[in-house]
Coordinates of C-alpha atoms and ligand atoms in Angstrom, one line a residue:
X27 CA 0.0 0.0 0.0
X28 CA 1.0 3.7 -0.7
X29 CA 0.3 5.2 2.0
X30 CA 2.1 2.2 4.0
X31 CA 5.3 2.8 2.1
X32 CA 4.9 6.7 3.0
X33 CA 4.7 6.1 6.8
X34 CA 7.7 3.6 6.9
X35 CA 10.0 6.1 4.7
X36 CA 8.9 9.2 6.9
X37 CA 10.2 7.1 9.9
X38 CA 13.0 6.4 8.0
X39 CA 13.8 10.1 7.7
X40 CA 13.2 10.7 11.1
X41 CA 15.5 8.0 12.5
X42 CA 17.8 9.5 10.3
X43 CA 21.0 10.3 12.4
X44 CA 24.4 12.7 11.0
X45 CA 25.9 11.6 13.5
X46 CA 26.6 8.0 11.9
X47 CA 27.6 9.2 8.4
X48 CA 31.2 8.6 8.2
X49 CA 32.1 11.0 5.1
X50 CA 29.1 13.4 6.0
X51 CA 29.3 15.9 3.3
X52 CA 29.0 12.9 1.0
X53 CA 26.0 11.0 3.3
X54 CA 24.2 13.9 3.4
X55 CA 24.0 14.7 -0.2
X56 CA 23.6 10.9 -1.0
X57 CA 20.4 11.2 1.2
X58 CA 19.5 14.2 -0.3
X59 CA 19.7 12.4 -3.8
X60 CA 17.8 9.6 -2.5
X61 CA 15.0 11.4 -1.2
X62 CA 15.0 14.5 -3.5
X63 CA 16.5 14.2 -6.2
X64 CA 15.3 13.7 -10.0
X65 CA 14.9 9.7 -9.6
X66 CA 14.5 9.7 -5.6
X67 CA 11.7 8.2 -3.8
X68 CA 9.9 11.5 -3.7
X69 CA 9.1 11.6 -7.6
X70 CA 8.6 7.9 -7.8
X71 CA 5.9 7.9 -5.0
X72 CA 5.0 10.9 -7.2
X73 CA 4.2 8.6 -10.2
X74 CA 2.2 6.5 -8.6
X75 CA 0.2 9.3 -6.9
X76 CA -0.9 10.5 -10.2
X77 CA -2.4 6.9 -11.1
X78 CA -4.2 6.9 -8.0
X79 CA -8.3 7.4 -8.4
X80 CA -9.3 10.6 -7.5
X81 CA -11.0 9.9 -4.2
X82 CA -7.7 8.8 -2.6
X83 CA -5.9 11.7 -4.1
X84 CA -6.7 14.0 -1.5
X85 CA -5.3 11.4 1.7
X86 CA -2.0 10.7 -0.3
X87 CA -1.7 14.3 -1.1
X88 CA -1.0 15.2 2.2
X89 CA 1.2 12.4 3.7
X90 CA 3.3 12.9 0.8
X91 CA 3.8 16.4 1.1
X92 CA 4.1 15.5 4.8
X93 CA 7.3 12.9 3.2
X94 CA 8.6 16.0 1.3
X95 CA 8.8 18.4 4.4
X96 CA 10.2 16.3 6.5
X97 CA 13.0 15.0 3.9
X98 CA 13.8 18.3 3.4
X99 CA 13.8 19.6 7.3
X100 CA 16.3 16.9 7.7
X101 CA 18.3 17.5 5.0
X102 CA 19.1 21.2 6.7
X103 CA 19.2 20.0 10.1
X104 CA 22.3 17.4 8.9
X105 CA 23.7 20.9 6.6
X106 CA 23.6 22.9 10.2
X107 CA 25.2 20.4 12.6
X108 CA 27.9 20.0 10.2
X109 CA 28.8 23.5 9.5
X110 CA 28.1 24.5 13.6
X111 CA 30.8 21.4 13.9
X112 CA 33.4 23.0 11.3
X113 CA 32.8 26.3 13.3
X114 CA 33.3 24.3 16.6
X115 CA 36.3 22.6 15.4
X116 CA 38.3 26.3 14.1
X117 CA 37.2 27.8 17.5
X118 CA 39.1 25.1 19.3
X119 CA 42.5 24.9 17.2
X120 CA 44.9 25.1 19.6
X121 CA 47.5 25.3 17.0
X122 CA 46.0 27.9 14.9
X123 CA 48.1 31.3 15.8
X124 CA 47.1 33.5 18.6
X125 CA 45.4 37.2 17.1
X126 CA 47.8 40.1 18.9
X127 CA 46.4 42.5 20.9
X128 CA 47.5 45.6 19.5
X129 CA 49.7 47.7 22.2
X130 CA 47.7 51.1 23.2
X131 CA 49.8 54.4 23.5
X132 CA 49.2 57.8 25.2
X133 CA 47.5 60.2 22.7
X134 CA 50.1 63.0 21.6
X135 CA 47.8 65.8 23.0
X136 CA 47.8 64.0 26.3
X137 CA 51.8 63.6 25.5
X138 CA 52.3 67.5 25.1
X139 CA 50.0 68.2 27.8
X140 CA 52.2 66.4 30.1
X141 CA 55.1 67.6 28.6
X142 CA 54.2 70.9 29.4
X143 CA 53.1 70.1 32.7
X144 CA 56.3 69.0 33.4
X145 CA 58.4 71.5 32.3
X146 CA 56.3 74.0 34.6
X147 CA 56.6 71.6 37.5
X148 CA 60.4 71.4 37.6
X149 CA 60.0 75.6 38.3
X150 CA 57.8 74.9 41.3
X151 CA 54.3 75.1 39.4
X152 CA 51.6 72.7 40.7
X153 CA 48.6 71.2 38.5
X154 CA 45.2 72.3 39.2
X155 CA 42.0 70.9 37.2
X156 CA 38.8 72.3 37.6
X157 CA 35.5 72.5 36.0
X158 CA 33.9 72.3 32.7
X159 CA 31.1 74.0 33.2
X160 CA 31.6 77.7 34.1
X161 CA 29.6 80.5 35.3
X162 CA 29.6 84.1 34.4
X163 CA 31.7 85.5 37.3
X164 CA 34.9 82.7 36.9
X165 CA 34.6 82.8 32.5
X166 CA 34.8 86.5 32.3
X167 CA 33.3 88.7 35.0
X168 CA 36.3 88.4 37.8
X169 CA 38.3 88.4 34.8
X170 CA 37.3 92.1 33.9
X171 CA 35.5 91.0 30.9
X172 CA 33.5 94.2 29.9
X173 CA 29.5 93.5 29.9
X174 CA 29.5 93.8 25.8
X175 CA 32.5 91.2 25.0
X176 CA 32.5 89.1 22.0
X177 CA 32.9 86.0 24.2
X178 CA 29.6 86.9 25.8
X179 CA 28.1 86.4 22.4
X180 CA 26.3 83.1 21.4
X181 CA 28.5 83.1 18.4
X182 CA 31.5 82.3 20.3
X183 CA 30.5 80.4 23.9
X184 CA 28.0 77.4 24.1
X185 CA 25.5 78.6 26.7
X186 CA 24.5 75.6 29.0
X187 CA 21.7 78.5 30.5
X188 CA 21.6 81.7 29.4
X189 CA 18.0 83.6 31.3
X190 CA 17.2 87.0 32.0
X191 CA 18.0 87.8 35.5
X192 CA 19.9 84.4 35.9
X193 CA 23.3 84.0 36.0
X194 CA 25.0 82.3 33.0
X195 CA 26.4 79.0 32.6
X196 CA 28.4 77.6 29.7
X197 CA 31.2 75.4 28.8
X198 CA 34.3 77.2 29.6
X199 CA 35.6 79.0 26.5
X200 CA 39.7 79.3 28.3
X201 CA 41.2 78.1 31.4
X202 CA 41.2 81.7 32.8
X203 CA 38.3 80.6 34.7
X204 CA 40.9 78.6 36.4
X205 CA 42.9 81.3 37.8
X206 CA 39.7 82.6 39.0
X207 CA 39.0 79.6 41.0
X208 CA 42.3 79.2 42.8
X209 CA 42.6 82.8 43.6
X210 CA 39.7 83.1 45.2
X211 CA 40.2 80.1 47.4
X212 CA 44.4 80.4 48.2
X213 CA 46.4 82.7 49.5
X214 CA 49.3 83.5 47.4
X215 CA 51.9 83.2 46.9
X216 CA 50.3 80.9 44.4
X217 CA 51.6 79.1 41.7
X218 CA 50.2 76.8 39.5
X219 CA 49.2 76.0 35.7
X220 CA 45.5 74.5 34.5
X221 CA 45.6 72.0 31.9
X222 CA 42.1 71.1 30.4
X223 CA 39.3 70.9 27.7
X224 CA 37.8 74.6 26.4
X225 CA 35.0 74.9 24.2
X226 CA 34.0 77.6 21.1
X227 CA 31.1 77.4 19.2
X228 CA 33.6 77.5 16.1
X229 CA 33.3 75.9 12.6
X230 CA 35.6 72.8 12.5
X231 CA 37.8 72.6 10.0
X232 CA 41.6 72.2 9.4
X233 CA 42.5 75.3 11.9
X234 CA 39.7 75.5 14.2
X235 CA 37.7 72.8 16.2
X236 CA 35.1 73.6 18.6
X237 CA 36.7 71.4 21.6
X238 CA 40.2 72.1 22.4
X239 CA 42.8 72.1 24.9
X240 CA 44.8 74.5 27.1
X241 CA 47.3 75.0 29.8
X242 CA 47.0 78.1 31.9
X243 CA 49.9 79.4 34.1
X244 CA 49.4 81.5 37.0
X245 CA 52.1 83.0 39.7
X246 CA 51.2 85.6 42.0
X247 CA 53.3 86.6 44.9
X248 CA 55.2 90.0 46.0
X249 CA 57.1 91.5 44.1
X250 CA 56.1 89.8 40.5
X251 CA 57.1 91.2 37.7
X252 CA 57.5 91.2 34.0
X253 CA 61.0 90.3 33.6
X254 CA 59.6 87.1 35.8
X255 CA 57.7 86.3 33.1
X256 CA 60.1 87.0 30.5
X257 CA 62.4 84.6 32.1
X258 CA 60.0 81.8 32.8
X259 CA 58.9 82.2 28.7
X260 CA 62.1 81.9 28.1
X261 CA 62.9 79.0 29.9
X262 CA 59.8 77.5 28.5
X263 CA 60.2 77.7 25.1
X264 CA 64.1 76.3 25.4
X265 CA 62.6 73.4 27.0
X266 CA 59.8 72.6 24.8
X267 CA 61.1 73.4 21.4
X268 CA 64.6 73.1 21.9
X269 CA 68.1 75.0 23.3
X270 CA 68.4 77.0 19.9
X271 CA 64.5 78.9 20.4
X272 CA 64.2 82.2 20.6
X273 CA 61.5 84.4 21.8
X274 CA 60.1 87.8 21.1
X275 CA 57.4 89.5 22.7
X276 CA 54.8 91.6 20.9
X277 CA 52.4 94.0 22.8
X278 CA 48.7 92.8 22.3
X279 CA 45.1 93.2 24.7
X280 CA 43.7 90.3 26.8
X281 CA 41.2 92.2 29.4
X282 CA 42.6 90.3 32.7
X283 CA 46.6 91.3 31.7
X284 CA 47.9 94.5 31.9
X285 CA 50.5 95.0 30.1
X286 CA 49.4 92.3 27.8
X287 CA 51.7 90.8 25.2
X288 CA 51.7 88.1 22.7
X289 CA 54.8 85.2 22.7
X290 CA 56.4 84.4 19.5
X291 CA 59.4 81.4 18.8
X292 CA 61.9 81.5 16.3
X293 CA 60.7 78.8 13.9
X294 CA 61.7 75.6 14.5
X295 CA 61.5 74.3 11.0
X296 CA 63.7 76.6 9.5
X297 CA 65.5 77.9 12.8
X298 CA 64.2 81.4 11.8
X299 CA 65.1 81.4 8.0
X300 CA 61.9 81.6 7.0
X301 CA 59.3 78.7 5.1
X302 CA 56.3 78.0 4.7
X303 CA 55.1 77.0 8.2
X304 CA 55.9 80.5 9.7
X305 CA 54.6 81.6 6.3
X306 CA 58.6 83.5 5.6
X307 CA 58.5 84.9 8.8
X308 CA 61.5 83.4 10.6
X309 CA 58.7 84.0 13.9
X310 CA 55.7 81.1 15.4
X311 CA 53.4 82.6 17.2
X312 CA 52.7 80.3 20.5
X313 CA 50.4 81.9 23.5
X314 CA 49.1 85.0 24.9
X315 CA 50.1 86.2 28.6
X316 CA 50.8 89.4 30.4
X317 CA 50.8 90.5 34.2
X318 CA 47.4 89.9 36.1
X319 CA 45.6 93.3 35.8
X320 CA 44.6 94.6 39.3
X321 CA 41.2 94.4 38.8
X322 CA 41.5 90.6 38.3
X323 CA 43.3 90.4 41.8
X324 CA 40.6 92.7 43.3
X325 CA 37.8 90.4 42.3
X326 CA 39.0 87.6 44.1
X327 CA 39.8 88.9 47.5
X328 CA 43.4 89.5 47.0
X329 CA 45.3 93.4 47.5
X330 CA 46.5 94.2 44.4
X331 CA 48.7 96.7 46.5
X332 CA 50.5 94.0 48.3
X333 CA 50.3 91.3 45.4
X334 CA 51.6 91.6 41.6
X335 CA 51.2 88.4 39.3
X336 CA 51.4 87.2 35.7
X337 CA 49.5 84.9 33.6
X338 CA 49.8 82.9 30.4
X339 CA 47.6 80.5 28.2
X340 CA 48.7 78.2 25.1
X341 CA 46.4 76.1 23.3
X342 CA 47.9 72.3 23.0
X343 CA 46.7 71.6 19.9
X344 CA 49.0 73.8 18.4
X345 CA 51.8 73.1 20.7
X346 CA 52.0 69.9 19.4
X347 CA 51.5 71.0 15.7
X348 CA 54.6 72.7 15.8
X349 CA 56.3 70.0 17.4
X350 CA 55.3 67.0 15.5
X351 CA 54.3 69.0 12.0
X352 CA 50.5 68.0 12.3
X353 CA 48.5 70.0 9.0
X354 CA 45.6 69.4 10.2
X355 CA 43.7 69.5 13.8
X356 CA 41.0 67.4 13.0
X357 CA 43.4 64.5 13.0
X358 CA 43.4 65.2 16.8
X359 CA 40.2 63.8 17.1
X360 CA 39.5 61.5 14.1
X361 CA 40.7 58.3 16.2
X362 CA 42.6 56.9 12.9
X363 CA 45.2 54.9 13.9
X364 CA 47.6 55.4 11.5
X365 CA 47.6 59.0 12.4
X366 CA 48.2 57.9 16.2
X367 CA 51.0 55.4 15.4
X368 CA 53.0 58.1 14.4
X369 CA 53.6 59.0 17.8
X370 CA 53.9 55.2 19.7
X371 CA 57.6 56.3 20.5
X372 CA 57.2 59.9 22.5
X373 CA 55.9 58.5 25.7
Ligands
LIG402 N1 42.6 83.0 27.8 C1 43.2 83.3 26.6 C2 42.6 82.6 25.4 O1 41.8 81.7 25.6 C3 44.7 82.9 26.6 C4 45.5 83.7 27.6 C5 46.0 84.9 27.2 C6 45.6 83.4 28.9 C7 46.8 85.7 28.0 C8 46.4 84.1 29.8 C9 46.9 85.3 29.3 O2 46.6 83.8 31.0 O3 47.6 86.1 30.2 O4 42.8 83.0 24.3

């Protein structure tokens, strides 16, 4: 009987175990053949289906569809265990290779941050860090901002709260603010520099991002005074870019400094020859500084008779692109490793 024969093959099928084929790939598609293929069991049950009279065309239909299904559920239940096995089986080579972890390295702006850091500390300056997320008074009102500044401007700060009648609140635009904060709570004489992140709502491109770093350098103490600072730029710049640097000192406005002046290096690609990175000037420029203007001192609690100070700022970003010849500063922040390679070797 047909439907007999069905039954007993549909056990067959399900009895059906990979795990006994010796040369699987090959039992498996010899099964498959069996079953499935052109002259299999399948189309020769299907032959005598069709001489079947009507009435038990219905019954036969079904269990033979039922055979179909369930040659064809075995047939991808052997094709799974095997290639779950072959998975298994590269998983557990124990003689395959072992992948290397690749060896992580400081990220150059965190390299030049420290540098710098460094060089200040072997003068006697401490590191302070502070906060992010800066009010008016410590981002430019203690730091005799006047009430119309450009910095106050949208254009320039991101405003975390900006309300009539309230004070603001935005990311810090410079480490000033930091000066701020330690003046207020020590007496001098003080001495320290502020490393840290500063934002500007700028475009980014190859020259301007709107996150980037600074260090801020602060001494106040009697009897402070601009050939101090002279001497402390100059000692700076001979560490950082080298024995042979230079400096020059041109007069320029920041509203906590006064006098206010901006620092320039002989170039220390062409040692002050001129090319095309100081643009045929023989001159870098590298950071802004000046002595702490009274008014600063005043606002946080300390005489301004008594005390005299000076301050300086310098954006990393660009310490480092003079030292290492980066084009571009959105490298800094791009993550590509072949960019951070580069700089495996400068601890
Ligand atoms: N805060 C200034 C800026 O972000 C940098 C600066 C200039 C800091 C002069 C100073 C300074 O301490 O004296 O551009």
């Amino acid at each position: 009987m047909l439907k007999d024969l069905i039954s007993q093959y549909i056990n067959e099928i399900r009895a059906a175990r990979v795990e006994d084929f010796q040369d699987k790939a090959a039992e498996i598609e010899k099964f498959r053949v069996r079953f499935l293929g052109r002259k299999g069991v399948m189309n020769e049950l299907f032959e005598q289906f069709k001489a079947l009279p009507g009435v038990q065309k219905k019954e036969m239909g079904i269990a033979l569809n039922e055979l179909k299904n369930a040659a064809m559920a075995k047939v991808e239940e052997f094709k799974a265990f095997v290639e779950e096995k072959m998975d298994a089986d590269v998983r557990h080579d124990l003689t395959l290779p072992a992948e290397l972890a690749g060896r992580g390295s400081r990220h150059v702006l965190s390299v030049t941050m420290n540098e710098i850091a460094e060089i200040f500390a072997r003068i006697g300056f401490t590191v302070v860090e502070s906060v992010e997320i800066e009010d008016d008074w410590h981002l430019f009102s203690a730091l005799n901002f006047p009430p119309d500044h450009p910095a106050r401007d949208m254009q320039d700060t991101f405003f975390v709260e900006k309300e009539e009648g309230k004070q603001e609140v935005a990311l810090r635009t410079h480490t000033s603010s930091v000066q701020v904060r330690v003046m207020e709570t020590h007496k001098p004489p003080i001495r320290i520099i502020a490393p840290g992140r500063v934002f500007r709502n700028e475009a980014i491109s190859a020259r301007a991002h709107c996150i980037f770093h600074q260090v801020e350098a602060l001494y106040v103490d009697k009897h402070v005074t601009f050939a101090d600072l002279k001497q402390t730029l100059l000692y700076f710049a001979k560490e950082m870019f080298g024995e042979q640097t230079q400096i020059r000192l041109r007069p320029s406005y920041f509203p906590f400094t006064e006098p206010s002046a901006e620092m320039d290096i002989s170039c220390n690609i062409c040692g002050g020859k001129g090319c095309n990175i100081c643009k045929g000037t023989g001159w870098l420029e590298i950071l802004g500084c000046g002595m702490v203007d009274p008014n600063v001192l005043e606002a946080c609690g300390i005489d301004s008779k008594e005390y005299t100070g000076f301050a300086l700022g310098m954006g990393v970003e660009r310490m480092a692109m003079l030292k290492y010849q980066i084009r571009d500063l959105r490298l800094y922040f791009e993550n590509d490793l072949r960019f951070l390679h580069q700089f495996d070797n400068i601890i």
